[in-house]
PDB file of C-alpha atoms in Angstrom:
ATOM      1  CA  MET A 219      -1.944   5.902 -12.373  1.00 91.00           C
ATOM      2  CA  LYS A 220      -3.995   7.952  -9.945  1.00 97.00           C
ATOM      3  CA  GLU A 221      -2.500  10.672  -7.762  1.00 98.00           C
ATOM      4  CA  VAL A 222      -3.541  12.198  -4.442  1.00 98.00           C
ATOM      5  CA  CYS A 223      -2.201  15.326  -2.793  1.00 98.00           C
ATOM      6  CA  VAL A 224      -2.196  14.842   0.974  1.00 98.00           C
ATOM      7  CA  PRO A 225      -2.778  18.049   2.960  1.00 98.00           C
ATOM      8  CA  PHE A 226      -1.268  18.835   6.347  1.00 98.00           C
ATOM      9  CA  ILE A 227      -3.660  19.396   9.253  1.00 98.00           C
ATOM     10  CA  PRO A 228      -2.011  21.317  12.109  1.00 96.00           C
ATOM     11  CA  GLY A 229      -2.558  20.317  15.695  1.00 92.00           C
ATOM     12  CA  ASN A 230      -1.831  17.420  18.016  1.00 94.00           C
ATOM     13  CA  TYR A 231      -4.086  14.393  17.835  1.00 97.00           C
ATOM     14  CA  ASN A 232      -4.322  11.192  19.835  1.00 96.00           C
ATOM     15  CA  GLU A 233      -6.931   8.674  21.011  1.00 96.00           C
ATOM     16  CA  ASN A 234      -8.579  11.365  23.128  1.00 97.00           C
ATOM     17  CA  ASN A 235      -9.531  13.693  20.269  1.00 97.00           C
ATOM     18  CA  LEU A 236     -10.054  11.350  17.325  1.00 98.00           C
ATOM     19  CA  ASP A 237     -13.609  12.636  16.989  1.00 98.00           C
ATOM     20  CA  GLU A 238     -12.221  16.085  16.236  1.00 98.00           C
ATOM     21  CA  LEU A 239      -9.807  14.665  13.677  1.00 98.00           C
ATOM     22  CA  SER A 240     -12.612  12.615  12.130  1.00 98.00           C
ATOM     23  CA  ALA A 241     -14.690  15.768  11.655  1.00 98.00           C
ATOM     24  CA  LEU A 242     -11.755  17.502   9.974  1.00 98.00           C
ATOM     25  CA  LEU A 243     -11.267  14.550   7.614  1.00 98.00           C
ATOM     26  CA  ASN A 244     -14.920  14.883   6.613  1.00 98.00           C
ATOM     27  CA  ARG A 245     -14.003  18.254   5.089  1.00 98.00           C
ATOM     28  CA  GLU A 246     -11.114  16.913   3.018  1.00 98.00           C
ATOM     29  CA  GLN A 247     -11.484  15.628  -0.522  1.00 98.00           C
ATOM     30  CA  LYS A 248     -12.903  12.115  -0.752  1.00 98.00           C
ATOM     31  CA  HIS A 249     -11.314   9.673  -3.173  1.00 98.00           C
ATOM     32  CA  GLY A 250     -13.253   6.721  -4.544  1.00 98.00           C
ATOM     33  CA  ILE A 251     -12.068   3.145  -4.139  1.00 98.00           C
ATOM     34  CA  ASP A 252     -13.934   2.156  -7.268  1.00 98.00           C
ATOM     35  CA  ASN A 253     -12.160  -0.542  -9.274  1.00 98.00           C
ATOM     36  CA  LEU A 254     -14.117  -3.778  -8.771  1.00 98.00           C
ATOM     37  CA  LEU A 255     -11.743  -6.668  -9.398  1.00 98.00           C
ATOM     38  CA  TRP A 256     -11.971 -10.440  -9.918  1.00 97.00           C
ATOM     39  CA  THR A 257     -15.720 -10.847  -9.348  1.00 95.00           C
ATOM     40  CA  ASP A 258     -18.666 -10.879 -11.738  1.00 91.00           C
ATOM     41  CA  THR A 259     -21.669 -11.004  -9.380  1.00 92.00           C
ATOM     42  CA  GLY A 260     -22.388  -7.293  -9.754  1.00 91.00           C
ATOM     43  CA  TYR A 261     -22.072  -6.692  -6.024  1.00 95.00           C
ATOM     44  CA  PHE A 262     -20.181  -3.419  -5.603  1.00 96.00           C
ATOM     45  CA  PRO A 263     -19.907  -1.808  -2.141  1.00 97.00           C
ATOM     46  CA  SER A 264     -19.509   1.971  -2.099  1.00 97.00           C
ATOM     47  CA  VAL A 265     -16.143   2.968  -0.625  1.00 98.00           C
ATOM     48  CA  SER A 266     -14.148   6.203  -0.432  1.00 98.00           C
ATOM     49  CA  PHE A 267     -11.427   7.680   1.744  1.00 99.00           C
ATOM     50  CA  SER A 268      -9.917  10.979   2.818  1.00 98.00           C
ATOM     51  CA  ILE A 269      -6.328  11.358   3.941  1.00 98.00           C
ATOM     52  CA  ALA A 270      -4.095  13.964   5.586  1.00 98.00           C
ATOM     53  CA  HIS A 271      -0.912  14.094   7.594  1.00 98.00           C
ATOM     54  CA  VAL A 272      -0.594  15.609  11.041  1.00 98.00           C
ATOM     55  CA  ASN A 273       2.238  15.951  13.532  1.00 96.00           C
ATOM     56  CA  ASN A 274       4.006  12.559  13.619  1.00 96.00           C
ATOM     57  CA  SER A 275       1.136  10.628  12.013  1.00 98.00           C
ATOM     58  CA  ILE A 276      -0.933   9.863   8.936  1.00 98.00           C
ATOM     59  CA  ALA A 277      -4.666  10.493   9.347  1.00 98.00           C
ATOM     60  CA  LEU A 278      -6.988   8.374   7.243  1.00 98.00           C
ATOM     61  CA  LYS A 279     -10.752   7.939   7.098  1.00 99.00           C
ATOM     62  CA  TYR A 280     -12.781   5.357   5.194  1.00 98.00           C
ATOM     63  CA  PHE A 281     -16.447   5.685   4.257  1.00 98.00           C
ATOM     64  CA  VAL A 282     -18.174   2.376   3.443  1.00 98.00           C
ATOM     65  CA  LYS A 283     -21.669   1.249   2.437  1.00 96.00           C
ATOM     66  CA  GLU A 284     -22.198  -2.468   1.939  1.00 96.00           C
ATOM     67  CA  GLN A 285     -24.829  -5.153   2.211  1.00 95.00           C
ATOM     68  CA  HIS A 286     -22.883  -7.518   4.433  1.00 94.00           C
ATOM     69  CA  THR A 287     -20.702  -6.325   7.312  1.00 96.00           C
ATOM     70  CA  ARG A 288     -18.639  -8.658   9.456  1.00 96.00           C
ATOM     71  CA  ALA A 289     -16.382  -7.775  12.389  1.00 96.00           C
ATOM     72  CA  THR A 290     -15.067 -10.776  14.321  1.00 97.00           C
ATOM     73  CA  TYR A 291     -11.324 -10.258  14.824  1.00 98.00           C
ATOM     74  CA  THR A 292     -10.222  -8.213  17.834  1.00 98.00           C
ATOM     75  CA  ALA A 293      -6.537  -9.072  18.383  1.00 98.00           C
ATOM     76  CA  VAL A 294      -3.637  -7.175  16.816  1.00 97.00           C
ATOM     77  CA  ASN A 295      -2.356  -8.779  13.596  1.00 97.00           C
ATOM     78  CA  ASP A 296      -5.377 -11.101  13.300  1.00 98.00           C
ATOM     79  CA  PRO A 297      -6.436 -11.965   9.695  1.00 98.00           C
ATOM     80  CA  VAL A 298      -8.783  -9.000   9.431  1.00 98.00           C
ATOM     81  CA  TYR A 299      -9.025  -9.354   5.620  1.00 97.00           C
ATOM     82  CA  LYS A 300     -11.553 -12.130   6.287  1.00 98.00           C
ATOM     83  CA  ASP A 301     -13.868  -9.532   7.870  1.00 98.00           C
ATOM     84  CA  SER A 302     -15.199  -6.363   6.280  1.00 98.00           C
ATOM     85  CA  CYS A 303     -11.786  -4.860   5.648  1.00 98.00           C
ATOM     86  CA  VAL A 304     -10.214  -1.656   4.346  1.00 98.00           C
ATOM     87  CA  GLU A 305      -6.521  -1.479   3.515  1.00 98.00           C
ATOM     88  CA  PHE A 306      -3.730   1.022   2.887  1.00 98.00           C
ATOM     89  CA  PHE A 307      -0.466  -0.078   1.250  1.00 98.00           C
ATOM     90  CA  LEU A 308       2.353   2.487   1.401  1.00 98.00           C
ATOM     91  CA  GLY A 309       5.847   2.470  -0.077  1.00 98.00           C
ATOM     92  CA  LEU A 310       8.188   4.989   1.552  1.00 96.00           C
ATOM     93  CA  GLY A 311      11.325   4.355  -0.489  1.00 89.00           C
ATOM     94  CA  ASP A 312      12.582   3.368  -3.923  1.00 89.00           C
ATOM     95  CA  ASP A 313      13.555  -0.204  -3.015  1.00 93.00           C
ATOM     96  CA  GLY A 314      10.177  -1.779  -3.782  1.00 94.00           C
ATOM     97  CA  ASN A 315       9.277  -2.446  -0.158  1.00 98.00           C
ATOM     98  CA  TYR A 316       5.967  -1.276   1.260  1.00 98.00           C
ATOM     99  CA  TYR A 317       3.848  -1.501   4.393  1.00 98.00           C
ATOM    100  CA  ASN A 318       0.467  -3.227   4.193  1.00 98.00           C
ATOM    101  CA  MET A 319      -1.986  -1.855   6.756  1.00 98.00           C
ATOM    102  CA  GLU A 320      -5.289  -3.698   6.986  1.00 98.00           C
ATOM    103  CA  PHE A 321      -8.244  -2.889   9.261  1.00 98.00           C
ATOM    104  CA  ASN A 322     -11.618  -4.430   9.940  1.00 98.00           C
ATOM    105  CA  THR A 323     -14.718  -2.461  10.869  1.00 98.00           C
ATOM    106  CA  LEU A 324     -13.676  -2.391  14.529  1.00 98.00           C
ATOM    107  CA  GLY A 325     -10.266  -0.903  13.709  1.00 98.00           C
ATOM    108  CA  THR A 326      -8.380  -4.132  14.476  1.00 98.00           C
ATOM    109  CA  ALA A 327      -5.104  -3.806  12.578  1.00 98.00           C
ATOM    110  CA  LEU A 328      -2.806  -6.153  10.660  1.00 98.00           C
ATOM    111  CA  VAL A 329       0.484  -4.618   9.482  1.00 98.00           C
ATOM    112  CA  GLY A 330       3.392  -6.108   7.535  1.00 98.00           C
ATOM    113  CA  PHE A 331       6.372  -5.083   5.422  1.00 98.00           C
ATOM    114  CA  GLY A 332       8.133  -6.456   2.334  1.00 98.00           C
ATOM    115  CA  LYS A 333       8.436  -6.427  -1.458  1.00 97.00           C
ATOM    116  CA  ASP A 334       5.477  -8.676  -2.358  1.00 96.00           C
ATOM    117  CA  ARG A 335       2.901 -10.964  -0.788  1.00 95.00           C
ATOM    118  CA  ASN A 336       5.454 -13.661   0.063  1.00 95.00           C
ATOM    119  CA  GLY A 337       7.752 -13.607   3.078  1.00 92.00           C
ATOM    120  CA  ARG A 338       6.314 -10.466   4.599  1.00 96.00           C
ATOM    121  CA  LEU A 339       7.703  -9.255   7.895  1.00 98.00           C
ATOM    122  CA  GLY A 340       5.123  -8.660  10.604  1.00 96.00           C
ATOM    123  CA  ILE A 341       5.272  -5.382  12.489  1.00 98.00           C
ATOM    124  CA  PRO A 342       5.508  -6.062  16.265  1.00 98.00           C
ATOM    125  CA  ASP A 343       2.218  -6.023  18.128  1.00 98.00           C
ATOM    126  CA  ASP A 344       3.234  -3.165  20.410  1.00 98.00           C
ATOM    127  CA  LYS A 345       3.940  -0.937  17.411  1.00 98.00           C
ATOM    128  CA  VAL A 346       0.663  -1.893  15.709  1.00 98.00           C
ATOM    129  CA  ARG A 347      -1.182  -0.999  18.926  1.00 98.00           C
ATOM    130  CA  ASP A 348       0.124   2.552  18.475  1.00 98.00           C
ATOM    131  CA  ILE A 349      -2.443   2.924  15.668  1.00 98.00           C
ATOM    132  CA  LYS A 350      -5.552   4.601  17.062  1.00 98.00           C
ATOM    133  CA  SER A 351      -8.981   4.140  15.538  1.00 98.00           C
ATOM    134  CA  LEU A 352     -12.530   5.434  15.813  1.00 98.00           C
ATOM    135  CA  SER A 353     -15.308   3.295  14.346  1.00 98.00           C
ATOM    136  CA  ASN A 354     -18.898   4.285  13.643  1.00 97.00           C
ATOM    137  CA  ILE A 355     -21.318   1.624  12.335  1.00 94.00           C
ATOM    138  CA  ASN A 356     -24.946   2.141  11.327  1.00 93.00           C
ATOM    139  CA  TRP A 357     -26.576  -1.225  10.741  1.00 88.00           C
ATOM    140  CA  ALA A 358     -28.976  -1.160   7.744  1.00 83.00           C
ATOM    141  CA  GLN A 359     -29.928   2.455   8.384  1.00 75.00           C
ATOM    142  CA  ASP A 360     -29.107   3.673   4.907  1.00 76.00           C
ATOM    143  CA  ALA A 361     -32.083   4.490   2.665  1.00 80.00           C
ATOM    144  CA  THR A 362     -31.089   1.587   0.421  1.00 83.00           C
ATOM    145  CA  GLY A 363     -30.928  -0.843   3.342  1.00 87.00           C
ATOM    146  CA  LEU A 364     -27.144  -0.988   3.336  1.00 93.00           C
ATOM    147  CA  ASN A 365     -24.898  -0.970   6.373  1.00 95.00           C
ATOM    148  CA  ALA A 366     -22.968   2.293   6.519  1.00 95.00           C
ATOM    149  CA  TRP A 367     -19.734   2.529   8.489  1.00 97.00           C
ATOM    150  CA  GLU A 368     -16.831   4.908   8.883  1.00 98.00           C
ATOM    151  CA  LEU A 369     -13.379   4.241  10.245  1.00 98.00           C
ATOM    152  CA  THR A 370     -10.981   6.998  11.292  1.00 98.00           C
ATOM    153  CA  LEU A 371      -7.336   5.980  11.717  1.00 98.00           C
ATOM    154  CA  LEU A 372      -4.324   7.724  13.202  1.00 98.00           C
ATOM    155  CA  VAL A 373      -1.163   5.926  12.081  1.00 98.00           C
ATOM    156  CA  PRO A 374       1.929   7.248  13.892  1.00 98.00           C
ATOM    157  CA  PHE A 375       5.319   7.273  12.217  1.00 98.00           C
ATOM    158  CA  SER A 376       6.494   4.799  14.877  1.00 97.00           C
ATOM    159  CA  VAL A 377       4.644   2.038  12.991  1.00 98.00           C
ATOM    160  CA  PHE A 378       7.073   2.408  10.071  1.00 98.00           C
ATOM    161  CA  ILE A 379       9.912   0.675  11.904  1.00 98.00           C
ATOM    162  CA  TYR A 380      12.074   0.247   8.804  1.00 97.00           C
ATOM    163  CA  HIS A 381      12.178   3.995   8.169  1.00 97.00           C
ATOM    164  CA  ASP A 382      13.207   6.959  10.282  1.00 96.00           C
ATOM    165  CA  ILE A 383      10.475   9.479   9.547  1.00 96.00           C
ATOM    166  CA  LYS A 384      10.416  12.873  11.201  1.00 95.00           C
ATOM    167  CA  THR A 385       8.074  14.550   8.724  1.00 96.00           C
ATOM    168  CA  LEU A 386       6.278  13.674   5.484  1.00 97.00           C
ATOM    169  CA  GLU A 387       6.185  17.242   4.197  1.00 97.00           C
ATOM    170  CA  GLY A 388       7.319  17.329   0.569  1.00 97.00           C
ATOM    171  CA  ILE A 389       7.545  13.528   0.293  1.00 97.00           C
ATOM    172  CA  THR A 390       6.185  11.677  -2.744  1.00 98.00           C
ATOM    173  CA  SER A 391       5.309   8.016  -2.184  1.00 98.00           C
ATOM    174  CA  LYS A 392       3.579   5.098  -3.884  1.00 98.00           C
ATOM    175  CA  ALA A 393       0.373   3.708  -2.416  1.00 98.00           C
ATOM    176  CA  ASN A 394      -2.871   1.912  -3.012  1.00 98.00           C
ATOM    177  CA  PHE A 395      -6.116   1.680  -1.057  1.00 99.00           C
ATOM    178  CA  PHE A 396      -8.455  -1.294  -0.931  1.00 98.00           C
ATOM    179  CA  LYS A 397     -11.699  -2.808   0.328  1.00 98.00           C
ATOM    180  CA  CYS A 398     -12.243  -6.551   0.648  1.00 98.00           C
ATOM    181  CA  GLY A 399     -13.961  -9.242   2.705  1.00 95.00           C
ATOM    182  CA  ASP A 400     -12.709 -12.737   2.021  1.00 95.00           C
ATOM    183  CA  GLU A 401     -15.255 -14.546   4.200  1.00 96.00           C
ATOM    184  CA  LEU A 402     -18.289 -12.329   3.655  1.00 96.00           C
ATOM    185  CA  PRO A 403     -21.395 -13.805   1.979  1.00 95.00           C
ATOM    186  CA  GLU A 404     -20.283 -11.979  -1.171  1.00 95.00           C
ATOM    187  CA  PRO A 405     -16.477 -11.784  -1.235  1.00 96.00           C
ATOM    188  CA  HIS A 406     -15.143  -8.782  -3.149  1.00 97.00           C
ATOM    189  CA  PHE A 407     -11.925  -6.988  -4.047  1.00 98.00           C
ATOM    190  CA  ILE A 408     -11.951  -3.251  -4.745  1.00 98.00           C
ATOM    191  CA  SER A 409      -8.974  -0.951  -5.339  1.00 98.00           C
ATOM    192  CA  TRP A 410      -8.283   2.771  -5.675  1.00 98.00           C
ATOM    193  CA  ASN A 411      -5.695   2.336  -8.415  1.00 98.00           C
ATOM    194  CA  ASN A 412      -6.584  -0.406 -10.883  1.00 98.00           C
ATOM    195  CA  ILE A 413      -4.726  -3.733 -10.799  1.00 98.00           C
ATOM    196  CA  ASP A 414      -4.205  -5.587 -14.090  1.00 97.00           C
ATOM    197  CA  SER A 415      -3.863  -9.175 -12.898  1.00 97.00           C
ATOM    198  CA  PRO A 416      -5.775 -12.345 -13.823  1.00 96.00           C
ATOM    199  CA  VAL A 417      -5.831 -13.521 -10.196  1.00 95.00           C
ATOM    200  CA  PRO A 418      -6.593 -11.686  -6.932  1.00 96.00           C
ATOM    201  CA  ASP A 419      -3.474  -9.975  -5.610  1.00 98.00           C
ATOM    202  CA  PHE A 420      -3.365  -6.600  -3.883  1.00 98.00           C
ATOM    203  CA  HIS A 421       0.390  -7.012  -3.404  1.00 98.00           C
ATOM    204  CA  LEU A 422       1.434  -5.800  -6.850  1.00 98.00           C
ATOM    205  CA  SER A 423       3.296  -2.585  -6.177  1.00 97.00           C
ATOM    206  CA  LYS A 424       3.761  -1.806  -9.873  1.00 97.00           C
ATOM    207  CA  PHE A 425       0.089  -0.809  -9.854  1.00 98.00           C
ATOM    208  CA  PHE A 426       0.372   1.587  -6.906  1.00 98.00           C
ATOM    209  CA  GLY A 427      -0.659   5.171  -7.477  1.00 98.00           C
ATOM    210  CA  THR A 428       1.131   8.285  -6.234  1.00 98.00           C
ATOM    211  CA  ILE A 429       0.519  10.266  -3.073  1.00 98.00           C
ATOM    212  CA  LYS A 430       2.203  13.599  -2.499  1.00 98.00           C
ATOM    213  CA  PHE A 431       2.399  14.971   1.039  1.00 98.00           C
ATOM    214  CA  ASN A 432       2.047  18.757   1.012  1.00 97.00           C
TER     215      ASN A 432
END
């Protein structure tokens, strides 16, 4: 299983200075989302992420290059996995429950909680709206003709309504990171930590990797 050490970035960040946070995340180590799952077409978007924690929030940035980019959903808790979508699944306890956080290119968020893909509990819209995002899309401007986009996310602890988090310093958690696009011209499923399953299912927490918050 893969492991990531998550650094702490001091300072106070919100929707007004996400560009500053995005620049700082550019300097952090990038981790590849590079396990192509359940497809055999050879289509393999390039995806990586950097992650840190700041005062009262998790800071996350995705870097994506792909041939087909779709961004149609704009309402909180819409089915963004049908668009060009990046995802972050995080377990904060030992009970097998985890939060699934899914975002399309625009930063539209879908968030749920539970033990597996069935019977998940939706996080209230007002809490999901607390997540702040900064999206940057370059349409077919890459040298290879690919669309290149970046998404910076600031996920406050208030989103994790089933946990009372004051700080993540010293915490070790289980997590996985994904890229998908169920209704793109070439659907794909890509994970950070590999998933050994015959059928598509990101919701298999036994295949989560480890993240350690410094």
